[in-house]
Amino acid sequence: MKKVLKNVSFVVLLLKMCIIFGQETSTQKRIIIDVGHGGKDAGAIGINNIQEKDVVLNIANTILKLNNELDRPLDIYLTRYNDTLIYLSDRTKLAKILDADLFVSLHCNHSDNSNARGLEVYASRKQTNYSKESIYIGYQIEKALCKEIGYESRGVKFANFLVLKDTIGYCASILLELGFLSNKDEGNYISDVTSVQFIASTILSSIQN
């Protein structure tokens, strides 16, 4: 029953967005922020039982809030707005239906080595017309986060993550691993309300630029 309700909720969300999309006259770029995990899928579990699904939702909602406060906000949609598990295929379908210009998937890292730290950015291995654009945007966001926040860079890498593989054919797409929840310093930092505001602001500014 829960599965049915969840799927119905996502369909309703898609319909609402399609209506908005049909009425939209703005020339602003359309951005999909993919909020990793959710629901029964907690993602990585860090120090003090920090859950990845909660961390990335906080960051995504803060990005949305800051964007709505701009004089000329970007056209931003989230793949989930609360603690709900959305199938990976539904996340990528949303980007296609809304004709997104950019797909940014938010995640956090975890390692058995508690000293592991730093920021990773992933782009799809699949080569399309949007590959160079994805890599460029990935480097720009990585550079901004390392400069403004002090993240150590672990580089821009390539992977076959489904959300990248299934979106790169029709828009630029990247996946951000925003530090290690298993690292005491990074786990504490990314759980702090002020830090979340700073991370969200830096990501939003990078996307604008």
Coordinates of N, CA, C and O in Angstrom, one line a residue, residues 28-159:
Q28 N 14.7 31.7 -17.9 CA 15.7 31.2 -16.9 C 16.0 29.8 -17.2 O 15.1 29.0 -17.6
K29 N 17.2 29.4 -16.9 CA 17.6 28.0 -17.0 C 16.8 27.1 -16.0 O 16.5 27.5 -14.9
R30 N 16.4 25.9 -16.4 CA 15.7 25.0 -15.6 C 16.6 24.0 -15.0 O 17.3 23.2 -15.7
I31 N 16.7 24.0 -13.6 CA 17.6 23.1 -12.9 C 16.8 22.1 -12.1 O 15.9 22.4 -11.4
I32 N 17.3 20.8 -12.2 CA 16.8 19.8 -11.3 C 17.8 19.4 -10.2 O 18.9 19.1 -10.6
I33 N 17.4 19.6 -9.0 CA 18.3 19.2 -7.9 C 17.8 17.8 -7.4 O 16.7 17.7 -6.9
D34 N 18.6 16.8 -7.7 CA 18.2 15.5 -7.3 C 18.7 15.2 -5.8 O 19.9 15.2 -5.6
V35 N 17.7 15.0 -5.0 CA 18.0 14.9 -3.5 C 18.2 13.4 -3.2 O 17.2 12.6 -3.2
G36 N 19.4 12.9 -3.1 CA 19.7 11.5 -3.0 C 19.0 10.8 -1.8 O 18.7 11.3 -0.8
H37 N 18.7 9.5 -2.1 CA 18.1 8.6 -1.1 C 16.8 9.0 -0.7 O 16.0 9.6 -1.4
G38 N 16.4 8.8 0.6 CA 15.1 9.1 1.1 C 14.3 7.9 1.5 O 14.5 6.8 1.1
G39 N 13.3 8.2 2.4 CA 12.5 7.1 2.9 C 13.3 6.0 3.6 O 14.1 6.3 4.5
K40 N 13.0 4.7 3.2 CA 13.7 3.6 3.9 C 15.2 3.5 3.4 O 16.0 2.8 4.1
D41 N 15.6 4.3 2.4 CA 17.0 4.3 2.0 C 17.7 5.5 2.6 O 17.6 6.6 2.1
A42 N 18.3 5.3 3.7 CA 19.0 6.4 4.5 C 20.3 6.8 3.8 O 20.7 7.9 4.1
G43 N 20.8 6.0 2.9 CA 22.1 6.4 2.4 C 23.2 6.1 3.4 O 23.1 5.2 4.2
A44 N 24.3 6.9 3.3 CA 25.4 6.7 4.3 C 25.0 7.1 5.7 O 24.2 8.1 5.9
I45 N 25.5 6.4 6.7 CA 25.2 6.7 8.1 C 26.6 7.1 8.7 O 27.5 6.4 8.6
G46 N 26.6 8.3 9.2 CA 27.9 8.9 9.6 C 28.0 9.0 11.2 O 27.3 8.3 11.9
I47 N 28.9 9.8 11.6 CA 29.1 10.0 13.1 C 27.8 10.5 13.7 O 27.0 11.2 13.1
N48 N 27.6 10.1 14.9 CA 26.3 10.5 15.7 C 25.1 10.1 14.9 O 24.0 10.8 15.0
N49 N 25.2 9.0 14.1 CA 24.1 8.5 13.3 C 23.5 9.5 12.3 O 22.3 9.5 12.0
I50 N 24.3 10.4 11.8 CA 23.9 11.3 10.8 C 23.5 10.5 9.5 O 24.2 9.6 9.1
Q51 N 22.3 10.8 8.9 CA 21.9 10.1 7.8 C 22.0 11.0 6.5 O 21.6 12.1 6.5
E52 N 22.6 10.4 5.5 CA 22.8 11.1 4.2 C 21.5 11.7 3.7 O 21.5 12.8 3.2
K53 N 20.4 10.9 3.8 CA 19.2 11.4 3.2 C 18.7 12.7 3.8 O 18.1 13.6 3.1
D54 N 19.0 12.9 5.1 CA 18.6 14.1 5.8 C 19.5 15.3 5.5 O 19.0 16.4 5.3
V55 N 20.8 15.0 5.4 CA 21.8 16.0 5.1 C 21.5 16.7 3.8 O 21.4 17.9 3.6
V56 N 21.3 15.8 2.7 CA 21.2 16.4 1.4 C 19.8 17.0 1.2 O 19.7 18.0 0.4
L57 N 18.8 16.6 1.9 CA 17.5 17.2 1.9 C 17.6 18.6 2.5 O 17.0 19.6 1.9
N58 N 18.3 18.8 3.6 CA 18.5 20.1 4.2 C 19.2 21.0 3.2 O 18.8 22.2 3.1
I59 N 20.2 20.5 2.6 CA 20.9 21.4 1.6 C 20.0 21.8 0.4 O 20.0 22.9 0.0
A60 N 19.3 20.8 -0.1 CA 18.5 21.1 -1.3 C 17.4 22.1 -0.9 O 17.1 23.0 -1.7
N61 N 16.7 21.9 0.2 CA 15.6 22.8 0.6 C 16.2 24.2 0.8 O 15.5 25.2 0.6
T62 N 17.4 24.3 1.3 CA 18.1 25.6 1.5 C 18.4 26.3 0.2 O 18.2 27.5 0.0
I63 N 18.9 25.5 -0.8 CA 19.1 26.0 -2.1 C 17.8 26.6 -2.7 O 17.8 27.7 -3.2
L64 N 16.7 25.9 -2.5 CA 15.4 26.3 -3.0 C 15.0 27.6 -2.4 O 14.5 28.5 -3.0
K65 N 15.2 27.7 -1.0 CA 14.8 28.9 -0.3 C 15.6 30.1 -0.7 O 15.0 31.2 -1.0
L66 N 16.9 29.9 -0.8 CA 17.8 31.0 -1.2 C 17.5 31.5 -2.6 O 17.5 32.7 -2.9
N67 N 17.2 30.5 -3.5 CA 16.9 30.8 -4.9 C 15.6 31.7 -5.0 O 15.5 32.6 -5.7
N68 N 14.6 31.3 -4.2 CA 13.3 32.0 -4.2 C 13.4 33.4 -3.7 O 12.5 34.2 -3.9
E69 N 14.5 33.7 -2.9 CA 14.7 35.0 -2.4 C 15.4 35.9 -3.4 O 15.6 37.1 -3.1
L70 N 15.9 35.4 -4.5 CA 16.6 36.2 -5.5 C 15.6 37.1 -6.3 O 14.5 36.8 -6.4
D71 N 16.2 38.2 -6.8 CA 15.3 39.1 -7.6 C 14.9 38.4 -8.9 O 13.8 38.6 -9.4
R72 N 15.8 37.5 -9.4 CA 15.5 36.8 -10.6 C 15.9 35.3 -10.4 O 17.0 34.9 -10.8
P73 N 15.0 34.6 -9.7 CA 15.4 33.2 -9.3 C 15.5 32.3 -10.6 O 14.8 32.5 -11.6
L74 N 16.3 31.3 -10.4 CA 16.4 30.2 -11.4 C 15.2 29.4 -11.3 O 14.4 29.4 -10.3
D75 N 14.9 28.6 -12.3 CA 13.7 27.7 -12.4 C 14.2 26.3 -11.8 O 14.6 25.5 -12.5
I76 N 14.1 26.2 -10.5 CA 14.6 25.0 -9.8 C 13.5 24.1 -9.3 O 12.5 24.6 -8.7
Y77 N 13.7 22.8 -9.5 CA 12.8 21.8 -9.0 C 13.6 20.7 -8.2 O 14.8 20.4 -8.6
L78 N 13.1 20.2 -7.2 CA 13.7 19.1 -6.5 C 13.0 17.8 -6.9 O 11.9 17.7 -7.2
T79 N 13.8 16.7 -6.8 CA 13.2 15.4 -7.1 C 12.4 14.8 -5.9 O 11.6 14.0 -6.0
R80 N 12.7 15.4 -4.7 CA 11.9 15.1 -3.5 C 12.0 16.3 -2.6 O 13.0 16.9 -2.5
Y81 N 10.8 16.6 -1.9 CA 10.8 17.7 -1.0 C 10.6 17.3 0.4 O 10.6 18.1 1.3
N82 N 10.6 16.0 0.7 CA 10.5 15.5 2.0 C 11.1 14.1 2.1 O 11.7 13.7 1.1
D83 N 10.9 13.4 3.2 CA 11.6 12.1 3.4 C 10.8 11.0 2.7 O 10.2 10.2 3.3
T84 N 11.0 11.0 1.3 CA 10.3 10.0 0.5 C 11.3 9.3 -0.4 O 12.2 10.0 -0.9
L85 N 11.1 8.0 -0.6 CA 12.0 7.3 -1.5 C 11.4 7.4 -2.9 O 10.3 7.0 -3.2
I86 N 12.2 8.0 -3.8 CA 11.8 8.1 -5.2 C 12.7 7.2 -6.1 O 14.0 7.3 -5.9
Y87 N 12.2 6.4 -6.9 CA 13.0 5.5 -7.7 C 13.9 6.3 -8.6 O 13.6 7.4 -9.1
L88 N 15.1 5.7 -8.9 CA 16.1 6.4 -9.7 C 15.5 6.7 -11.1 O 15.8 7.8 -11.6
S89 N 14.8 5.8 -11.7 CA 14.2 6.0 -13.0 C 13.2 7.2 -13.0 O 13.1 8.0 -14.0
D90 N 12.5 7.4 -11.9 CA 11.5 8.5 -11.8 C 12.3 9.8 -11.7 O 11.8 10.9 -12.2
R91 N 13.4 9.8 -11.0 CA 14.2 11.0 -10.9 C 14.7 11.5 -12.3 O 14.6 12.7 -12.6
T92 N 15.1 10.6 -13.1 CA 15.6 11.0 -14.4 C 14.5 11.3 -15.3 O 14.6 12.2 -16.2
K93 N 13.4 10.7 -15.2 CA 12.2 11.0 -16.0 C 11.7 12.4 -15.8 O 11.3 13.1 -16.7
L94 N 11.8 12.9 -14.5 CA 11.4 14.2 -14.2 C 12.3 15.3 -14.9 O 11.8 16.2 -15.4
A95 N 13.6 15.0 -15.0 CA 14.5 15.9 -15.7 C 14.1 16.0 -17.2 O 14.1 17.0 -17.8
K96 N 13.7 14.8 -17.8 CA 13.4 14.8 -19.2 C 12.0 15.4 -19.4 O 11.9 16.2 -20.4
I97 N 11.0 15.2 -18.6 CA 9.7 15.8 -18.7 C 9.8 17.3 -18.7 O 9.1 18.0 -19.4
L98 N 10.6 17.8 -17.7 CA 10.7 19.2 -17.5 C 11.7 19.9 -18.4 O 11.9 21.1 -18.3
D99 N 12.3 19.1 -19.3 CA 13.3 19.6 -20.3 C 14.4 20.4 -19.5 O 14.6 21.6 -19.8
A100 N 15.0 19.8 -18.6 CA 16.0 20.5 -17.7 C 17.2 20.9 -18.5 O 17.6 20.2 -19.5
D101 N 17.9 21.9 -18.1 CA 19.2 22.4 -18.6 C 20.3 21.8 -17.8 O 21.4 21.6 -18.4
L102 N 20.0 21.5 -16.5 CA 21.1 20.9 -15.7 C 20.5 20.0 -14.6 O 19.4 20.4 -14.0
F103 N 21.1 18.9 -14.4 CA 20.7 17.9 -13.4 C 21.8 17.8 -12.4 O 23.0 17.4 -12.7
V104 N 21.6 18.1 -11.1 CA 22.6 18.1 -10.1 C 22.2 17.1 -9.0 O 21.2 17.4 -8.3
S105 N 22.9 16.0 -8.8 CA 22.5 15.0 -7.8 C 23.3 15.2 -6.5 O 24.6 15.2 -6.6
L106 N 22.7 15.4 -5.4 CA 23.4 15.7 -4.1 C 23.5 14.4 -3.3 O 22.6 13.7 -3.0
H107 N 24.8 14.1 -2.8 CA 25.1 13.0 -2.0 C 26.2 13.3 -1.0 O 26.8 14.4 -1.1
C108 N 26.4 12.4 -0.1 CA 27.5 12.5 0.9 C 28.3 11.2 0.9 O 27.7 10.2 0.6
N109 N 29.5 11.2 1.2 CA 30.4 10.1 1.1 C 30.5 9.4 2.5 O 30.1 9.9 3.5
H110 N 31.1 8.2 2.4 CA 31.3 7.4 3.6 C 32.5 6.5 3.4 O 32.7 6.0 2.3
S111 N 33.3 6.3 4.4 CA 34.5 5.4 4.3 C 34.8 4.7 5.6 O 34.5 5.2 6.7
D112 N 35.3 3.5 5.5 CA 35.7 2.8 6.7 C 36.9 3.5 7.3 O 37.2 3.3 8.5
N113 N 37.6 4.3 6.5 CA 38.7 5.0 7.0 C 38.2 6.4 7.5 O 37.8 7.2 6.7
S114 N 38.2 6.6 8.8 CA 37.6 7.8 9.4 C 38.4 9.1 9.0 O 37.9 10.2 9.2
N115 N 39.6 8.9 8.4 CA 40.4 10.1 8.0 C 40.1 10.5 6.6 O 40.5 11.5 6.1
A116 N 39.3 9.7 5.9 CA 39.0 10.0 4.5 C 38.1 11.3 4.5 O 37.2 11.5 5.3
R117 N 38.5 12.2 3.6 CA 37.8 13.5 3.6 C 37.8 14.1 2.2 O 38.6 13.6 1.3
G118 N 37.0 15.1 2.0 CA 37.1 15.8 0.7 C 35.9 15.7 -0.2 O 34.9 15.0 0.1
L119 N 35.9 16.5 -1.2 CA 34.8 16.7 -2.1 C 35.0 15.9 -3.4 O 36.1 16.0 -4.0
E120 N 34.1 15.2 -3.9 CA 34.2 14.5 -5.2 C 33.0 14.9 -6.1 O 31.9 15.1 -5.6
V121 N 33.3 15.1 -7.4 CA 32.3 15.4 -8.4 C 32.4 14.4 -9.4 O 33.5 14.0 -9.9
Y122 N 31.2 13.9 -9.8 CA 31.2 12.8 -10.9 C 30.4 13.3 -12.1 O 29.4 14.0 -12.0
A123 N 30.9 12.9 -13.3 CA 30.2 13.1 -14.5 C 30.0 11.7 -15.2 O 30.7 10.8 -14.8
S124 N 29.2 11.6 -16.1 CA 28.9 10.4 -16.8 C 30.1 9.9 -17.7 O 30.7 10.8 -18.3
R125 N 30.3 8.6 -17.8 CA 31.3 8.1 -18.7 C 30.8 8.2 -20.2 O 31.5 8.2 -21.1
K126 N 29.5 8.2 -20.3 CA 28.8 8.2 -21.6 C 29.1 9.5 -22.3 O 29.0 10.6 -21.7
Q127 N 29.5 9.4 -23.5 CA 29.9 10.6 -24.3 C 28.7 11.1 -25.1 O 28.1 10.4 -25.9
T128 N 28.3 12.4 -24.8 CA 27.2 13.0 -25.5 C 27.5 14.5 -25.8 O 28.6 14.9 -25.4
N129 N 26.6 15.2 -26.4 CA 26.8 16.6 -26.6 C 26.9 17.4 -25.4 O 27.4 18.5 -25.4
Y130 N 26.5 16.8 -24.2 CA 26.5 17.6 -23.0 C 27.7 17.2 -22.1 O 27.8 17.7 -21.0
S131 N 28.6 16.3 -22.6 CA 29.7 15.8 -21.7 C 30.6 16.9 -21.3 O 31.0 17.1 -20.1
K132 N 31.1 17.7 -22.3 CA 32.0 18.8 -21.9 C 31.4 19.8 -21.0 O 32.0 20.3 -20.1
E133 N 30.1 20.1 -21.3 CA 29.4 21.1 -20.4 C 29.3 20.6 -19.0 O 29.5 21.3 -18.0
S134 N 29.0 19.3 -18.8 CA 28.9 18.7 -17.5 C 30.2 18.7 -16.8 O 30.3 19.1 -15.6
I135 N 31.3 18.4 -17.5 CA 32.6 18.4 -16.8 C 33.0 19.9 -16.4 O 33.5 20.1 -15.3
Y136 N 32.7 20.8 -17.3 CA 33.0 22.2 -17.0 C 32.2 22.7 -15.7 O 32.8 23.3 -14.8
I137 N 30.9 22.4 -15.7 CA 30.1 22.8 -14.6 C 30.6 22.1 -13.3 O 30.7 22.7 -12.2
G138 N 31.0 20.8 -13.4 CA 31.5 20.1 -12.3 C 32.7 20.7 -11.7 O 32.8 20.9 -10.5
Y139 N 33.6 21.1 -12.6 CA 34.9 21.8 -12.1 C 34.6 23.1 -11.4 O 35.2 23.5 -10.4
Q140 N 33.6 23.9 -12.0 CA 33.3 25.2 -11.4 C 32.7 25.1 -10.0 O 33.1 25.8 -9.1
I141 N 31.8 24.1 -9.9 CA 31.2 23.9 -8.5 C 32.2 23.4 -7.5 O 32.3 23.8 -6.4
E142 N 33.1 22.5 -8.0 CA 34.1 21.9 -7.1 C 35.1 23.0 -6.7 O 35.4 23.2 -5.5
K143 N 35.5 23.9 -7.6 CA 36.4 24.9 -7.3 C 35.8 25.9 -6.3 O 36.5 26.4 -5.4
A144 N 34.6 26.3 -6.5 CA 33.9 27.2 -5.6 C 33.8 26.6 -4.2 O 34.0 27.3 -3.2
L145 N 33.4 25.4 -4.1 CA 33.2 24.7 -2.8 C 34.5 24.6 -2.0 O 34.6 24.8 -0.8
C146 N 35.6 24.3 -2.8 CA 36.9 24.2 -2.2 C 37.5 25.5 -1.7 O 38.0 25.6 -0.7
K147 N 37.2 26.5 -2.5 CA 37.7 27.9 -2.2 C 36.9 28.5 -1.1 O 37.5 29.0 -0.1
E148 N 35.6 28.5 -1.1 CA 34.8 29.2 -0.2 C 34.6 28.4 1.1 O 34.5 29.0 2.2
I149 N 34.6 27.1 1.1 CA 34.3 26.3 2.3 C 35.6 25.6 2.8 O 35.7 25.4 4.0
G150 N 36.5 25.4 2.0 CA 37.8 24.7 2.4 C 37.8 23.2 2.2 O 38.6 22.5 2.8
Y151 N 36.9 22.7 1.4 CA 36.9 21.3 1.1 C 38.2 20.9 0.4 O 38.7 21.7 -0.3
E152 N 38.7 19.7 0.7 CA 39.8 19.2 0.0 C 39.3 18.6 -1.3 O 38.2 17.9 -1.3
S153 N 39.9 18.8 -2.4 CA 39.5 18.3 -3.7 C 39.9 16.9 -3.9 O 41.1 16.6 -3.8
R154 N 38.9 16.0 -4.3 CA 39.2 14.7 -4.7 C 39.1 14.5 -6.2 O 39.1 13.4 -6.7
G155 N 38.8 15.6 -6.8 CA 38.8 15.6 -8.3 C 37.4 15.4 -8.9 O 36.4 15.1 -8.2
V156 N 37.3 15.7 -10.2 CA 36.2 15.4 -11.0 C 36.4 14.0 -11.6 O 37.4 13.8 -12.3
K157 N 35.5 13.1 -11.4 CA 35.7 11.7 -11.8 C 34.5 11.3 -12.8 O 33.6 12.0 -12.9
F158 N 34.7 10.1 -13.3 CA 33.7 9.6 -14.2 C 33.1 8.3 -13.7 O 33.8 7.4 -13.2
A159 N 31.8 8.1 -13.8 CA 31.1 6.9 -13.3 C 29.9 6.7 -14.1 O 29.4 7.5 -14.9

